[in-house]
Each structure stands twice: as C-alpha cells, then as structure tokens.
Coordinates of C-alpha atoms in Angstrom, one line a residue:
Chain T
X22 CA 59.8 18.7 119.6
X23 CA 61.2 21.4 116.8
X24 CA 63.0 20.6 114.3
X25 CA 64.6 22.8 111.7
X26 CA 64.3 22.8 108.2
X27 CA 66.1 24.3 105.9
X28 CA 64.6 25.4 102.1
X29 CA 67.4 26.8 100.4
X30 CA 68.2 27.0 96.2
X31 CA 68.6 29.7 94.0
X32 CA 66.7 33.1 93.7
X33 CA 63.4 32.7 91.7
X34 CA 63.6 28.8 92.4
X35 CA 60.4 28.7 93.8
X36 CA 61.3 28.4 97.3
X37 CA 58.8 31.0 99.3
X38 CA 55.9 29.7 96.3
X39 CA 55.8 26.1 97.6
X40 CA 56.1 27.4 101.2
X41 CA 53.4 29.5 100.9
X42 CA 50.9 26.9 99.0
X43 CA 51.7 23.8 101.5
X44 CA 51.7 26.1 104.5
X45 CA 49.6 29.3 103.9
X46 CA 46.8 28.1 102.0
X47 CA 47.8 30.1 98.8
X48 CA 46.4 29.2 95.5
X49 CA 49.2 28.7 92.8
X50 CA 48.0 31.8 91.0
X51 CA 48.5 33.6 93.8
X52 CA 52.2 32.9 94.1
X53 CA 52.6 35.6 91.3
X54 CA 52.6 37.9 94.0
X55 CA 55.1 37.2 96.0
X56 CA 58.2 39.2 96.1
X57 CA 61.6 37.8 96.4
X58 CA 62.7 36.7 99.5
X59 CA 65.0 39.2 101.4
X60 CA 67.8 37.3 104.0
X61 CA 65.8 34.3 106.1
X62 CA 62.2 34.1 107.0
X63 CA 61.6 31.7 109.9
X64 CA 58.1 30.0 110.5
X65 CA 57.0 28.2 112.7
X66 CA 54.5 25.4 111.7
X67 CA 52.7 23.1 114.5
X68 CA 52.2 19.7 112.7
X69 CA 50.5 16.9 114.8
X70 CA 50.6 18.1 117.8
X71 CA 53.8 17.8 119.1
X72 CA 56.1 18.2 116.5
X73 CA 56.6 22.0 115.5
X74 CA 58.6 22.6 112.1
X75 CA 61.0 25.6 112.4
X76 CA 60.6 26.5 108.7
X77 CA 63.9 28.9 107.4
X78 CA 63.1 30.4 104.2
X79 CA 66.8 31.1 103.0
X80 CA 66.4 33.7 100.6
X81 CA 68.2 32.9 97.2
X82 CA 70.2 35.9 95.8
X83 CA 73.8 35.4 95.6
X84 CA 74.6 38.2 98.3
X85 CA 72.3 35.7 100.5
X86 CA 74.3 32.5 99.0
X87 CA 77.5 33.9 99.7
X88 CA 76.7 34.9 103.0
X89 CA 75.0 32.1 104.2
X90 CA 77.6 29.8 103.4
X91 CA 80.6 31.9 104.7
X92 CA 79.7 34.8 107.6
X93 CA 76.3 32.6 108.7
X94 CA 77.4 29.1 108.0
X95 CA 77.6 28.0 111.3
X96 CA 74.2 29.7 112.7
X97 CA 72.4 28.8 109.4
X98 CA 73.7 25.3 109.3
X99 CA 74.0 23.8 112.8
X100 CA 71.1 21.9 114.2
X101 CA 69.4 20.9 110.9
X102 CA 67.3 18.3 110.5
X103 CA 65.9 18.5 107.1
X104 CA 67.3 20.6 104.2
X105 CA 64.8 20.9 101.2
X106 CA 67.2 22.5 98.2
X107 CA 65.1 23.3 95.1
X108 CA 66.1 23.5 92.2
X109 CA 64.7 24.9 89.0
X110 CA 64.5 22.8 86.0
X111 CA 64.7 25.8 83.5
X112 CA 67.9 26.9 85.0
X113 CA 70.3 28.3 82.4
X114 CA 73.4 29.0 84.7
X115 CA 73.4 24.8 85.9
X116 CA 76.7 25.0 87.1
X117 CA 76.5 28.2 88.9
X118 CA 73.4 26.3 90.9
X119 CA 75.6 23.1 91.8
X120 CA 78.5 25.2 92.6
X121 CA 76.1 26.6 95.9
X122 CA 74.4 23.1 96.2
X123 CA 77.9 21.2 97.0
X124 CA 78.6 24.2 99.2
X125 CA 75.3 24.2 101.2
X126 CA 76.3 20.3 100.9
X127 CA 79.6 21.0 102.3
X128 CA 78.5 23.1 105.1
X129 CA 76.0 20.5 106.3
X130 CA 78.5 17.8 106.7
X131 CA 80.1 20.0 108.8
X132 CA 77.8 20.9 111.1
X133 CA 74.8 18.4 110.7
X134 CA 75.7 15.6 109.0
X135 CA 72.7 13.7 110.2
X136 CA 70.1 15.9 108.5
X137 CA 67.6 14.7 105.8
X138 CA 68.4 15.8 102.5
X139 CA 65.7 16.6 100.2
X140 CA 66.2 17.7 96.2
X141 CA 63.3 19.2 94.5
X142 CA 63.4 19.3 90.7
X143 CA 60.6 22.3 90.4
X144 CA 58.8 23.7 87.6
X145 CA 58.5 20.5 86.3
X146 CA 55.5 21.2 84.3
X147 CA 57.8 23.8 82.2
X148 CA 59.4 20.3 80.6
X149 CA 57.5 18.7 77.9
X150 CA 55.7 16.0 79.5
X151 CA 56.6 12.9 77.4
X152 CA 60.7 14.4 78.9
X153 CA 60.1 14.8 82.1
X154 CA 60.9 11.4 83.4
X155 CA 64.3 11.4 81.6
X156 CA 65.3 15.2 82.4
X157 CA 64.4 14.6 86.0
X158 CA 66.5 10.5 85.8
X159 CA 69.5 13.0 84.4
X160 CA 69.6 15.3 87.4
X161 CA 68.5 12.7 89.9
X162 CA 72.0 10.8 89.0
X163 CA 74.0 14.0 89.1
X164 CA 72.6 15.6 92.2
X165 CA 73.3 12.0 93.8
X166 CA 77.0 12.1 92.6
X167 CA 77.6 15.5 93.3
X168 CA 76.0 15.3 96.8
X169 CA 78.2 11.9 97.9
X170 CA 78.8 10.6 100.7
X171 CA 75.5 12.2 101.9
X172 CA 72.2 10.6 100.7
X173 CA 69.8 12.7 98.9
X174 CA 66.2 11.9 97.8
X175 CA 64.4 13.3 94.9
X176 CA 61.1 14.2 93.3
X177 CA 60.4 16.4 90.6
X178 CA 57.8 19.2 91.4
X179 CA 55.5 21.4 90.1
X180 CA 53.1 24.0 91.8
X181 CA 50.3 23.2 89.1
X182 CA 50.0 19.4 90.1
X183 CA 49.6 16.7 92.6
X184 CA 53.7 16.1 92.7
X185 CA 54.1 19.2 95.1
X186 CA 52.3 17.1 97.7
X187 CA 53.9 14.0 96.9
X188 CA 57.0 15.7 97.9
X189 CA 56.2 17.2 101.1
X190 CA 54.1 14.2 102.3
X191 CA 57.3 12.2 102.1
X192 CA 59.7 15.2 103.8
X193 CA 56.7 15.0 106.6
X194 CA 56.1 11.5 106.7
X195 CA 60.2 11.0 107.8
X196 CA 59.6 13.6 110.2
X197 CA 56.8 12.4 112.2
X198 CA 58.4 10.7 115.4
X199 CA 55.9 7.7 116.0
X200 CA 54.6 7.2 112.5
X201 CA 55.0 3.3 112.5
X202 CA 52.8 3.3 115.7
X203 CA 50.5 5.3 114.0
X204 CA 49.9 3.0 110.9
X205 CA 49.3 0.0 113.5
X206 CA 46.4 1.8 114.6
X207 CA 45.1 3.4 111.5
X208 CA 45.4 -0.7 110.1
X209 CA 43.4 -1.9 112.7
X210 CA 41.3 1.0 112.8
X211 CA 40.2 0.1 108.9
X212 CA 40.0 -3.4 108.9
X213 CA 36.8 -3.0 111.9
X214 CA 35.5 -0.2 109.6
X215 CA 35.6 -3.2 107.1
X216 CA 37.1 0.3 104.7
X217 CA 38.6 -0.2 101.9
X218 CA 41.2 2.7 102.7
X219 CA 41.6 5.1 105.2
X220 CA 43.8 7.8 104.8
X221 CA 45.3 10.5 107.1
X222 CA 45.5 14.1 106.6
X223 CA 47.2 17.0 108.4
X224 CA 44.5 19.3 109.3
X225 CA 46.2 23.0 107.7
X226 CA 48.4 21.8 105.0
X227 CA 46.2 18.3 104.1
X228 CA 49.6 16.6 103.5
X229 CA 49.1 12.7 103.5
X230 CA 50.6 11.4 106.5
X231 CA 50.1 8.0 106.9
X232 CA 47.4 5.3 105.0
X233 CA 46.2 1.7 105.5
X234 CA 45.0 0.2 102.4
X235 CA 43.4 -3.4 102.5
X236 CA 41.9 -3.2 98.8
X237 CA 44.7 -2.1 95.9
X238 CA 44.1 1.1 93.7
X239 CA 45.2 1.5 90.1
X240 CA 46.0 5.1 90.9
X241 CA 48.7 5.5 92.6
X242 CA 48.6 9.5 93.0
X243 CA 45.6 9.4 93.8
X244 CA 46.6 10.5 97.8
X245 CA 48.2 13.7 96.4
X246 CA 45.4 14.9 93.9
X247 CA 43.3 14.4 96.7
X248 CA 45.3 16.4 99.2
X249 CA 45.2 19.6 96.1
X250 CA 41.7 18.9 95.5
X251 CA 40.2 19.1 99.1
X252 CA 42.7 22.1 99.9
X253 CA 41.3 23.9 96.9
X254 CA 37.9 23.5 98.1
X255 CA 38.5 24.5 101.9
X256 CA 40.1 27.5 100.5
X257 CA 36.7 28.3 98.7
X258 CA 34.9 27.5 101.0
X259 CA 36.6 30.3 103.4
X260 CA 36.1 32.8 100.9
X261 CA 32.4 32.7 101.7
X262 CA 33.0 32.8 105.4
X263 CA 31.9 28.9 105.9
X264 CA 34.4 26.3 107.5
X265 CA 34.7 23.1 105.6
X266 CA 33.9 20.4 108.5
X267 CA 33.7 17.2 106.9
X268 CA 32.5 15.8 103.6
X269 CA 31.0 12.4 101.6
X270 CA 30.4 11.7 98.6
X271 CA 28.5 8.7 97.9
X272 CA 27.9 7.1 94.7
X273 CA 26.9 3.5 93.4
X274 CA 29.8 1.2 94.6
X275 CA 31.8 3.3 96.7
X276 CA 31.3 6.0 99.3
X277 CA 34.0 8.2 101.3
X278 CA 33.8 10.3 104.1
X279 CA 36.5 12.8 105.2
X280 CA 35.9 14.3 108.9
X281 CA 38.0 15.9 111.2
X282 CA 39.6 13.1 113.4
X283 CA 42.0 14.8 116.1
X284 CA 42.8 18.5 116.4
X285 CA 45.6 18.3 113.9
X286 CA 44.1 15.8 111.4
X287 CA 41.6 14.6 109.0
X288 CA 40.6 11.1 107.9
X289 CA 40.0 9.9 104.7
X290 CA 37.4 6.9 104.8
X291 CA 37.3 4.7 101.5
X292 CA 34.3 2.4 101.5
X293 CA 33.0 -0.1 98.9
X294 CA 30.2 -2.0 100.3
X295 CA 26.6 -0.4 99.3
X296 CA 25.2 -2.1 102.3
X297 CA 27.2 -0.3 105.2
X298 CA 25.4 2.7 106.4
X299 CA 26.9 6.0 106.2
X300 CA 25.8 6.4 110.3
X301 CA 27.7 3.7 111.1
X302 CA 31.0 4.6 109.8
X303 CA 30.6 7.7 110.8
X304 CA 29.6 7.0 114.3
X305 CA 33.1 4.3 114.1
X306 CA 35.3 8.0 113.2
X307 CA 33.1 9.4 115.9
X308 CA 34.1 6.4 118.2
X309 CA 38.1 6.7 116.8
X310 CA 38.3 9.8 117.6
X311 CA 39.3 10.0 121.1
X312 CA 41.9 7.1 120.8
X313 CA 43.9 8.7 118.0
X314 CA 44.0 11.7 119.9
X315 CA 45.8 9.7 122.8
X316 CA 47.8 8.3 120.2
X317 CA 49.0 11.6 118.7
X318 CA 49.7 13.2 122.2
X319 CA 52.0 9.4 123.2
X320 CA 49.6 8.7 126.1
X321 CA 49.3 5.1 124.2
X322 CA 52.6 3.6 124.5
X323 CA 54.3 1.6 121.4
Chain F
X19 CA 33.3 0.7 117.5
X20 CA 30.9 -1.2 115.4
X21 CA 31.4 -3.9 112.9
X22 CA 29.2 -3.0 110.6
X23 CA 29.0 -6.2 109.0
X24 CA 28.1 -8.5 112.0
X25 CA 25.5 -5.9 113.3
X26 CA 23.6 -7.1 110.4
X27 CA 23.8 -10.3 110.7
X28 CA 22.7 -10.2 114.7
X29 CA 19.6 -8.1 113.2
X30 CA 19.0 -10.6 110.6
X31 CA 19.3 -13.4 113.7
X32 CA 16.0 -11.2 115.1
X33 CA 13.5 -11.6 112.2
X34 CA 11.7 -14.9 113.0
X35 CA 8.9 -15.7 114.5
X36 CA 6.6 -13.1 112.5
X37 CA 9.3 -10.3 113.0
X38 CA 9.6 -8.8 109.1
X39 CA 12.8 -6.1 109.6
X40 CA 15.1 -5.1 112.2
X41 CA 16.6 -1.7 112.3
X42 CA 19.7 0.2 114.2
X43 CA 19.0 3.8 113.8
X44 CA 20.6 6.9 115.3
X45 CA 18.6 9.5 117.3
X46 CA 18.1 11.3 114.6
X47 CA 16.4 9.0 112.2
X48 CA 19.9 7.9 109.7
X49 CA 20.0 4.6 109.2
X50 CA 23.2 2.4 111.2
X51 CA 21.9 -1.2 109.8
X52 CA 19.1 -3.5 109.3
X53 CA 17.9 -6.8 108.5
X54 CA 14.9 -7.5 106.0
X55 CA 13.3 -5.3 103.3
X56 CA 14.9 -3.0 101.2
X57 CA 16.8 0.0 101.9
X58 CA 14.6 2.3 100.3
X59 CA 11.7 1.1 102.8
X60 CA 14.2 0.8 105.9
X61 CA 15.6 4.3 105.5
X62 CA 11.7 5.4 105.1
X63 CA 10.7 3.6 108.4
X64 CA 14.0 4.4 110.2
X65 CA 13.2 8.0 109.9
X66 CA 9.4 7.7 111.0
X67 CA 10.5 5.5 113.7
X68 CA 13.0 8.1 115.3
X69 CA 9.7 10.7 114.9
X70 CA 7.1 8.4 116.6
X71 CA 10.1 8.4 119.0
X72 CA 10.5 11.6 120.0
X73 CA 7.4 13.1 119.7
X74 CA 6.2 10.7 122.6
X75 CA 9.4 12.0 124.4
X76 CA 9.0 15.2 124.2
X77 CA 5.0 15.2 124.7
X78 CA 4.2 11.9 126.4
X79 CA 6.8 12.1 129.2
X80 CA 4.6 11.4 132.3
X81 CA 5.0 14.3 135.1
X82 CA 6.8 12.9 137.9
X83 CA 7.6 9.4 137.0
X84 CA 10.1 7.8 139.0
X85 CA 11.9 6.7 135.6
X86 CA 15.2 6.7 135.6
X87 CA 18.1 6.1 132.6
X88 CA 22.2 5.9 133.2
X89 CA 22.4 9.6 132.6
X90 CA 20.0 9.9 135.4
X91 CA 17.3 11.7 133.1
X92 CA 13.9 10.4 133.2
X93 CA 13.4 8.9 129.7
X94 CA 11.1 7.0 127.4
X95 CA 12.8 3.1 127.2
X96 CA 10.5 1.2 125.0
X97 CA 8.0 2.2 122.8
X98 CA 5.2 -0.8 121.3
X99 CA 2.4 0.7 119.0
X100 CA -0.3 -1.3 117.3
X101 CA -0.6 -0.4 113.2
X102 CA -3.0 -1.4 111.2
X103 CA -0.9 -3.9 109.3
X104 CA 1.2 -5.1 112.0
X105 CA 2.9 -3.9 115.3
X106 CA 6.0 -1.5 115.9
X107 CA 8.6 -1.6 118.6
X108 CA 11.1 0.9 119.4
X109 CA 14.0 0.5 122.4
X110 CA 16.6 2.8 123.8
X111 CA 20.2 0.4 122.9
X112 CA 22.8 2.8 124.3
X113 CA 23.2 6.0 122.3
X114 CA 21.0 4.3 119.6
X115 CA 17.5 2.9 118.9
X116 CA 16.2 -0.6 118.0
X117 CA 13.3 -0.9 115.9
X118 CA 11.4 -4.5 115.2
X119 CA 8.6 -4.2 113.0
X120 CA 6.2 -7.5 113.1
X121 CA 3.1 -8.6 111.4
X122 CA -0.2 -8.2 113.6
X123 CA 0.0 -11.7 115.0
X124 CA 3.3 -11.9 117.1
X125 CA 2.3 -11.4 120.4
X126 CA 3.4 -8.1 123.1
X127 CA 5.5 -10.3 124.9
X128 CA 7.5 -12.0 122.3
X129 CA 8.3 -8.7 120.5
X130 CA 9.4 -7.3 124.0
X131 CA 11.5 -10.4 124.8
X132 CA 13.0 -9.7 121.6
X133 CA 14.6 -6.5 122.3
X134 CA 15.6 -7.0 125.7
X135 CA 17.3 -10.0 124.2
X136 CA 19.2 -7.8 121.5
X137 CA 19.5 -5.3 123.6
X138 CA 21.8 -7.6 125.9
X139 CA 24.5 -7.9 123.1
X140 CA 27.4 -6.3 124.4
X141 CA 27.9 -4.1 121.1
X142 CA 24.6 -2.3 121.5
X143 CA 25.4 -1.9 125.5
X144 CA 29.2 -0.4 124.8
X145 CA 29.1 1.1 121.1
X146 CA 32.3 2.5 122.0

C-alpha cells in the first residue's frame, strides 16, 4: 500500500531538516548542512511492512511555489493522502506564506480532497518558552479559518525537542491501516506480561506507533523523549560500527526492556514489579514475536 | 507466554514436604521465577544449577544410550545430586529447567514425584 505525502511550506521552513532527522537518522546539528531543496525529491520509506510512504519533498522557493501550484498542480496534487505544510514561526513575510498555504489548500480540494492535512508550527523553540502556547493558540485558530472547509491539525515543532516526534507519530499513527487491531493485541499482550506499559516503535525512524497503558504516567511526553533519546543512542552506537539490538535498564522499582519485536518494530516493555524476572519477560517478547509479525503482515484477521 | 505472576505461585505450591525453593531457570543460568529464599541466593543457585547441568551434558552423556527427547537428540532429563546439606534436583520442563532444592531428609522418590508433577502443568509443557 503507498501512499503519498506531501511536505510542502516555504523555503528555509525546515522541510528537508525534519525529513532528514525522522527518516535518515541525522542529528539536528547535522541539518546545518543541508542545502536548499531544488524542485521535488521523492522517497520512498517502508513503514510496517506493508505500508510504503511515497515521501515528496516540495522544494520551497517561490519559482517552485509558483510552479507547483500552476504548471504542476495536477501531477503534484492528485492522489494525496497526507499533506504536512510547515510553517515557520519566525516568518517575517506571514502573509506571503498564507497566500501559498490557501493555494496549496485550494489545489488539494481540487484534486484530493480526502487527504490528511497536517500544519506544523516549526522552530518553535525560537519563541520564548513561557509564549509558545499562545503564539502557537494564535496561528492554530488562523490556519483553521484560513484552511475551511478542510480540517487541519496542528502541533508546534521544533528539531531540538521531543515535539518533532510527537508530530509525526500522530501523521503515522492515522496512516497505519489496521492500527485499532493492533492496540487489541498489544492490550492483551501487556496485561499477560502483567507490564505496566508497552509501547511500540518503528524500527528506523523509532516513531511511537501505538501503546497500551494499564498503569497512568504523570509524563505525558514521555513516548516522544523516548523516541529522541533511543534514536540518539542507535545513531552512536553506529558510529562505532556496533548495532544497537535491544536494551534494559533496571533500577529499584521499575525495569524496561526495549527489543526488536518484528522486522519493522521495536517494543517498549514498562515493568514495575521487582519480583518478575527479567528472563521471563523477555522470553514473553521472545514468545510475542512471531504473532505480531502475523499481525503486521494481516495473516490474523480483525 | 508466561504469567509471570502465577508461575510463582505454582512454585510456591512445590515447597512442602522438606522442599526449601523452587526455581524456573533458562538454559543459561538467568533466573524466570522461584519460590522460597531470597533473590540474591536464587539467582546464585539458578546459575550453579544450569552449570552442574550442563557440565553432566556435555561430559556425562552415556555413549550410545537409547535416550531419546522431542527433538530426537539424546539428552540428560533429570538430574538428583546429594549435597552435603541437603539434596538437588534439576529437570528438563520444555525449553526450560526446574530446580527443587530440599533438606537431606526428603526422600529420592518424593523429590522425583515432585517434578514430574510440575512438570505436567501445561505452561511448562507449551511456554509458548
């Protein structure tokens, strides 16, 4: 199953930045590398098996703008299923940028008007941080009005925190075809772990795709720091020519345990009893593994 | 799968009759769960156990036995040592081991009755 997506906003936005830290395990300081992005780059990323993303990097100059939305409109915007626009916060030419967002808007009534719309309010961590709720409340409500009747959804984002995740775990989450299905299992699958939490992870990017939670936690980003914090360390560990397999840390009252649970995933285990063994939940995501990997190529029906 | 919290209560269901701790270990000596003494000392016997194990495997494996597992190996299946301060029993339960330890007066046959009679639970015969 492809589906396109579209990640479109101005030039210098961030666009190619975010792509390249969710999808090509760049570090943010890395980004500063990166050139501008010249016409479309497509990629193709294989998420979970059976869903590939076809990932169009719309470069952001105005030539591009212009060009995209007249000469290309129908080959850029037919077929979309997704369109991420960022935006960025700093911006001094605002109405310049929502002149091209109502016409990318526009053009996707036209030809797509079932995609997914998704606005992301980057370089968030540019804002003072007792504003950002309010600055990113204020363009929330505009984008919303200027983007009727379509529905929009939006997160404010930065490259130098968790929120990046947050907003590309929820773009992936609507994406993934059986994910209600999935949850079932991963439920069941914690309660006879008697976890606390278990958590899944896509394999390359570690976005969170789905969780089951039977014991509340007061932090409630505590999915995406995880996501940035276990990328961070995979990507060091590559630079000394080691794979990172699987990991647990165990401490008084809690231990966890990530491991490799299908091709395309990883599972977070969250455990709070001292008195279960590590081997036995680790032989119980030994034991899970084959199933979710029935699950994830549809042989288990709904 | 195993529930890790009733495993320990079917161990715990074990230690009577002179039988001090019960243990489900992996092959390689980690602790799954037990019933009776403290971690510390389980973890300290689990790991001898799995040794005593496997170096009777590896060494004691009589030539030409007719002994044969469901992999249709030859293979050690139950292993009873006499200690100084008490007796040890080790049993093949699926992938994993059992190990009962007992003070010096339970007698061969209990201890042996025993672990066929755990090893009859249908979660150590299908772990999966």
């Amino acid at each position: 199953m492809k589906k396109k997506v579209l990640l479109m906003g101005k030039s210098g936005s961030g666009k190619t930045s975010m792509r390249s830290i969710i999808f090509a395990n760049y570090i943010a300081r890395d980004t500063r590398r990166l050139g501008a992005t010249i016409d479309v780059e497509h990629s193709n990323v294989r998420f979970l098996g059976n869903l590939v993303l076809n990932l169009w990097d719309c470069g952001g100059q105005e030539v591009f703008m212009e060009n995209y939305i007249a000469a290309q409109r129908d080959h850029i915007f037919r077929n979309v299923e997704v369109l991420i626009y960022v935006f960025d916060v700093e911006s001094r030419e605002y109405e310049r940028d929502m002149h091209y967002f109502q016409s990318c808007i526009d053009a996707i009534l036209q030809n797509s008007k079932d995609a997914r719309i998704f606005c992301l309010i980057h370089k968030m961590d540019l804002v003072q941080e007792e504003q950002r709720d309010l600055v990113f409340q204020e363009r929330e409500t505009d984008i919303k009005r200027r983007s009727a009747p379509l529905g929009i959804t939006a997160f404010g984002t930065s490259i130098w925190d968790e929120t990046l995740y947050k907003a590309w775990s929820s773009i992936v989450y609507s994406l993934i075809p059986n994910v209600r299905h999935l949850e079932a299992h991963l439920d069941s699958f914690c309660s006879i772990c008697e976890a606390d939490e278990v958590v899944l992870f896509e394999r390359t990017t570690f976005l969170v795709i789905s969780h089951s939670t039977h014991k509340e936690h007061a932090d409630i980003h505590r999915f995406e720091k995880v996501s940035n914090i276990i990328k961070q360390f995979k990507l060091s560990c590559s630079k000394s020519q080691a794979q990172f397999q699987c990991m647990e840390v165990r401490a008084d009252d809690f231990a966890v345990f990530i491991d490799v649970l299908t091709p395309n995933t990883y599972v977070m285990v969250v455990m709070s009893d001292p008195t279960i063994q590590s081997a036995a939940t680790l032989i119980n995501i030994a034991a899970a593994r084959s199933h979710f990997h029935r699950i994830e190529q549809g042989q288990i029906a709904r | 799968m195993l529930k890790p919290k009733a495993i320990a209560q079917v161990l715990a269901q074990v230690n009577t009759a002179g039988v001090k701790a019960t243990l489900l270990l992996n092959p390689d000596g980690s602790l799954i769960s037990f019933a009776g003494w403290s971690e510390r000392e389980a973890r300290v016997l689990a790991a001898v156990a799995s040794n005593v194990w496997f170096a009777y495997e590896r060494h004691g494996r009589p030539a030409g036995s007719e002994v044969i597992n469901e992999d249709g190996k030859e293979s050690l299946q139950d292993l009873i040592l006499e200690c100084e301060a008490g007796k040890l029993c080790v049993s093949r339960a699926s992938k994993m081991l059992l190990c009962l330890v007992a003070d010096e007066e339970t007698e061969w046959g209990l201890l042996k009755a025993k672990v066929i009679g755990n090893n009859g639970y249908a979660f150590v015969r299908h772990p999966t």
